[in-house]
mmCIF file of C-alpha atoms in Angstrom:
data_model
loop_
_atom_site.group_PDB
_atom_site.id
_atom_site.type_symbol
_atom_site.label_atom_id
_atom_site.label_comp_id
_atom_site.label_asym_id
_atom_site.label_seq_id
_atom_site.Cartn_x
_atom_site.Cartn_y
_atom_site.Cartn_z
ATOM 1 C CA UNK B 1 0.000 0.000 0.000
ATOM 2 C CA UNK B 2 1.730 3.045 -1.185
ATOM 3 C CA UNK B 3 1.298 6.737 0.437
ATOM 4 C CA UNK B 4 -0.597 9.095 -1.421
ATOM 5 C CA UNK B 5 1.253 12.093 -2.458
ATOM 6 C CA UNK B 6 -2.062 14.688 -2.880
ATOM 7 C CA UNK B 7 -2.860 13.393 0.566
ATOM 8 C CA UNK B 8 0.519 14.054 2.482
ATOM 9 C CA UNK B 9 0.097 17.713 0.799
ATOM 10 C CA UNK B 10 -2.930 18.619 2.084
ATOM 11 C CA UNK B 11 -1.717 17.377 4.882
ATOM 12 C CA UNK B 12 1.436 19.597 4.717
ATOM 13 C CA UNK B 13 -0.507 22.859 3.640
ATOM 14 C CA UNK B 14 -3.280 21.877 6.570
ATOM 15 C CA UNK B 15 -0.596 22.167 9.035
ATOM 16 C CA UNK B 16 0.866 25.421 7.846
ATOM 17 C CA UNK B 17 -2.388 26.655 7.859
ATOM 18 C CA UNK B 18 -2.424 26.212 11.391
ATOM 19 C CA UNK B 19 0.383 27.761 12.094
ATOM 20 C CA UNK B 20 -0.785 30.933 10.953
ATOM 21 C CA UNK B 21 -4.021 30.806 12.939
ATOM 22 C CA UNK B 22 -1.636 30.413 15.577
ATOM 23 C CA UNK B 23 0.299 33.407 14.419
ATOM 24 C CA UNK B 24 -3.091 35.519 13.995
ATOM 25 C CA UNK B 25 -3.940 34.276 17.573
ATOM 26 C CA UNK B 26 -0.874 35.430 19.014
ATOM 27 C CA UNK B 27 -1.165 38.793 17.373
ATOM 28 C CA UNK B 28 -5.077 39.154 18.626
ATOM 29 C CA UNK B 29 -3.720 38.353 22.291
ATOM 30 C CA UNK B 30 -0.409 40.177 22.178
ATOM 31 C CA UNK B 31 -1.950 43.950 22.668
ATOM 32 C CA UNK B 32 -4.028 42.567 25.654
ATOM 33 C CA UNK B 33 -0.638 41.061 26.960
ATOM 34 C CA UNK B 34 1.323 44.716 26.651
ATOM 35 C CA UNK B 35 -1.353 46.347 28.487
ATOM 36 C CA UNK B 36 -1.914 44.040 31.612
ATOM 37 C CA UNK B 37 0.241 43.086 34.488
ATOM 38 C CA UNK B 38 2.771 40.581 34.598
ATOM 39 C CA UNK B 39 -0.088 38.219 36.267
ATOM 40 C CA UNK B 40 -2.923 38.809 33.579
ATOM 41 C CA UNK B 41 -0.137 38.406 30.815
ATOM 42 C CA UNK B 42 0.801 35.124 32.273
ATOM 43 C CA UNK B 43 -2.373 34.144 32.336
ATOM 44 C CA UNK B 44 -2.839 34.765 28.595
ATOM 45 C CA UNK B 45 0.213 33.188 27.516
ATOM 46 C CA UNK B 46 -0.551 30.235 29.284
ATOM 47 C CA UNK B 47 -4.342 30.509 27.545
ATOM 48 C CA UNK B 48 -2.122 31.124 24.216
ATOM 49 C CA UNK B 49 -0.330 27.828 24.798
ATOM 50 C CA UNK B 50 -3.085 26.106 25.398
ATOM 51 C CA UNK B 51 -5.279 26.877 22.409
ATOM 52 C CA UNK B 52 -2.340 26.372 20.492
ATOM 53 C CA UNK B 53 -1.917 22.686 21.971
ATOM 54 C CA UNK B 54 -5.529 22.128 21.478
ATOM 55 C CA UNK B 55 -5.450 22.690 17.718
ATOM 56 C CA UNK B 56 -2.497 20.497 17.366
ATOM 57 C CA UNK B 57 -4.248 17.965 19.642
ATOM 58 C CA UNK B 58 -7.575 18.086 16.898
ATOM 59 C CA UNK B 59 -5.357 18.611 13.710
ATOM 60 C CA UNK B 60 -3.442 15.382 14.964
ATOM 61 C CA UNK B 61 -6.993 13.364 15.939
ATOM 62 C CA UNK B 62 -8.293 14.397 12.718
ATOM 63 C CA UNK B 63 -5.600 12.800 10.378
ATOM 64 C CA UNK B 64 -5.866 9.485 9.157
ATOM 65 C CA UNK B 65 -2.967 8.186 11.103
ATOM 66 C CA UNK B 66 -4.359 9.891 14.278
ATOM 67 C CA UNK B 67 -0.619 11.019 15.263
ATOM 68 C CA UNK B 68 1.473 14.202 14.864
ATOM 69 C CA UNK B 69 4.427 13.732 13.194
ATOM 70 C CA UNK B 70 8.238 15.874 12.703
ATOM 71 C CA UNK B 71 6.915 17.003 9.581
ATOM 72 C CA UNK B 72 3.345 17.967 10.570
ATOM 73 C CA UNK B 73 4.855 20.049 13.053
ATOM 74 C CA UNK B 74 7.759 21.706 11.185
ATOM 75 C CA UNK B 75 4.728 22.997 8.636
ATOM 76 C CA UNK B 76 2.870 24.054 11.967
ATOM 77 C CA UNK B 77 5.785 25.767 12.988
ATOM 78 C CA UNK B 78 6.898 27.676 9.725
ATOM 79 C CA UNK B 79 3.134 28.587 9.432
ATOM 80 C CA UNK B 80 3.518 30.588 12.129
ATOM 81 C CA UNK B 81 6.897 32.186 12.226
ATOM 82 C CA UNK B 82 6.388 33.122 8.012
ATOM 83 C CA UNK B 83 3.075 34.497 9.648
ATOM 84 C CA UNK B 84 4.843 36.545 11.929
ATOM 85 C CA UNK B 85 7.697 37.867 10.102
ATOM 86 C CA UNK B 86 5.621 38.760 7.088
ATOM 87 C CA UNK B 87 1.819 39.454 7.311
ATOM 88 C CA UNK B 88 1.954 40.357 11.367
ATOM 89 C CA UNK B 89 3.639 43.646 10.833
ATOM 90 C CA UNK B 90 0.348 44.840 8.735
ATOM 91 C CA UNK B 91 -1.727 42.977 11.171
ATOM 92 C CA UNK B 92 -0.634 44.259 14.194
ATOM 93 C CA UNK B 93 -1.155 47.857 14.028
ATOM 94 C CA UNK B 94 -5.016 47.604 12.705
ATOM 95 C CA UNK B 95 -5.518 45.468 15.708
ATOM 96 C CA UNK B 96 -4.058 48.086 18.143
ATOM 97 C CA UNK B 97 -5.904 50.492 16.578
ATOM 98 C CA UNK B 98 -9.031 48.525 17.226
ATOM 99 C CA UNK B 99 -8.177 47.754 21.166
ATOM 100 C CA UNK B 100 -7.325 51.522 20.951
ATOM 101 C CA UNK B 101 -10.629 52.441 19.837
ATOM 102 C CA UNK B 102 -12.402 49.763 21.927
ATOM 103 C CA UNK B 103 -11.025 51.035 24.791
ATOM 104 C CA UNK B 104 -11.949 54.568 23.657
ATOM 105 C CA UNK B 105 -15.647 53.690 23.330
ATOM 106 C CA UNK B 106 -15.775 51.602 26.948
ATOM 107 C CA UNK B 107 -14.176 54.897 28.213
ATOM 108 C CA UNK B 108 -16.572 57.082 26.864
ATOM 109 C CA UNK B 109 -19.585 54.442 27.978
ATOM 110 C CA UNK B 110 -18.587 54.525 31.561
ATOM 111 C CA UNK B 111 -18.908 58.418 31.865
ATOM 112 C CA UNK B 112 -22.392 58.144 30.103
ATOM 113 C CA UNK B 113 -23.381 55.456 32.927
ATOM 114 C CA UNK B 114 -22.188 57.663 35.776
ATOM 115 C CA UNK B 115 -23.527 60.628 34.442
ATOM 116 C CA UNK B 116 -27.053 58.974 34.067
ATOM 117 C CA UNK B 117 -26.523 57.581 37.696
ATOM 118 C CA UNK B 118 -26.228 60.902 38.648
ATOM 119 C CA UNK B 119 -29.186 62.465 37.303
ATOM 120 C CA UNK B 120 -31.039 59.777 38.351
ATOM 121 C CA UNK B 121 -29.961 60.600 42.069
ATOM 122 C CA UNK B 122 -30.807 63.892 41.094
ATOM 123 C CA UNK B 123 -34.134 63.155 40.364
ATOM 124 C CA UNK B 124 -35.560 60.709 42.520
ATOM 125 C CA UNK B 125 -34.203 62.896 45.947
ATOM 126 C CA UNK B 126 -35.472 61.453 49.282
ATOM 127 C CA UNK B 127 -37.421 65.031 50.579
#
């Protein structure tokens, strides 16, 4: 029984793929990680690492041999470091612009809510 080259491709190009949703992943959680504490951005790596482990853990159960092998890994790998070395540096600032903009909004939100609390006080005075 001979090994199927289209298979072992798709295979290949399945794992890189991977590795790039880990890249995007670790771009979507890096801003988050440069603007907690040491304790919240341990907490993310370690939720980085283990989303990361996860998808290997499915892309392995979901091959036909059910195992993850050197060269499964190696395309997982050079997924995501071409990811981050070439498309990341035009990812990265949108999404820090977006956190940036987020954070402007919940900002602006939280002085709306206190200023309605304080008409509301305002209006409903014990007498």
């Amino acid at each position: 029984m001979g090994t199927d080259i289209k298979l072992q491709c798709l295979g290949l190009l399945t794992a890189f793929l991977l590795g790039v949703a880990g890249g995007v992943l670790y771009d979507v959680l890096r801003p988050l990680r440069y603007k907690t504490g040491d304790k919240i951005g341990i907490l993310i790596d370690v939720a980085f690492s283990a989303a990361v482990g996860y998808m290997l853990f499915l892309y392995a159960m979901a091959s036909s041999s059910a195992r993850l092998g050197f060269w499964e890994l190696s395309a997982s790998f050079l997924g995501f470091i071409a990811y981050i070395y070439s498309l990341s540096k035009l990812f990265f600032p949108l999404l820090e612009r977006i956190y940036h903009f987020a954070g402007l909004l919940i900002e602006k939100n939280k002085n709306f809510i206190k200023k309605i609390r304080l008409y509301r006080k305002n209006l409903f005075k014990k007498t």
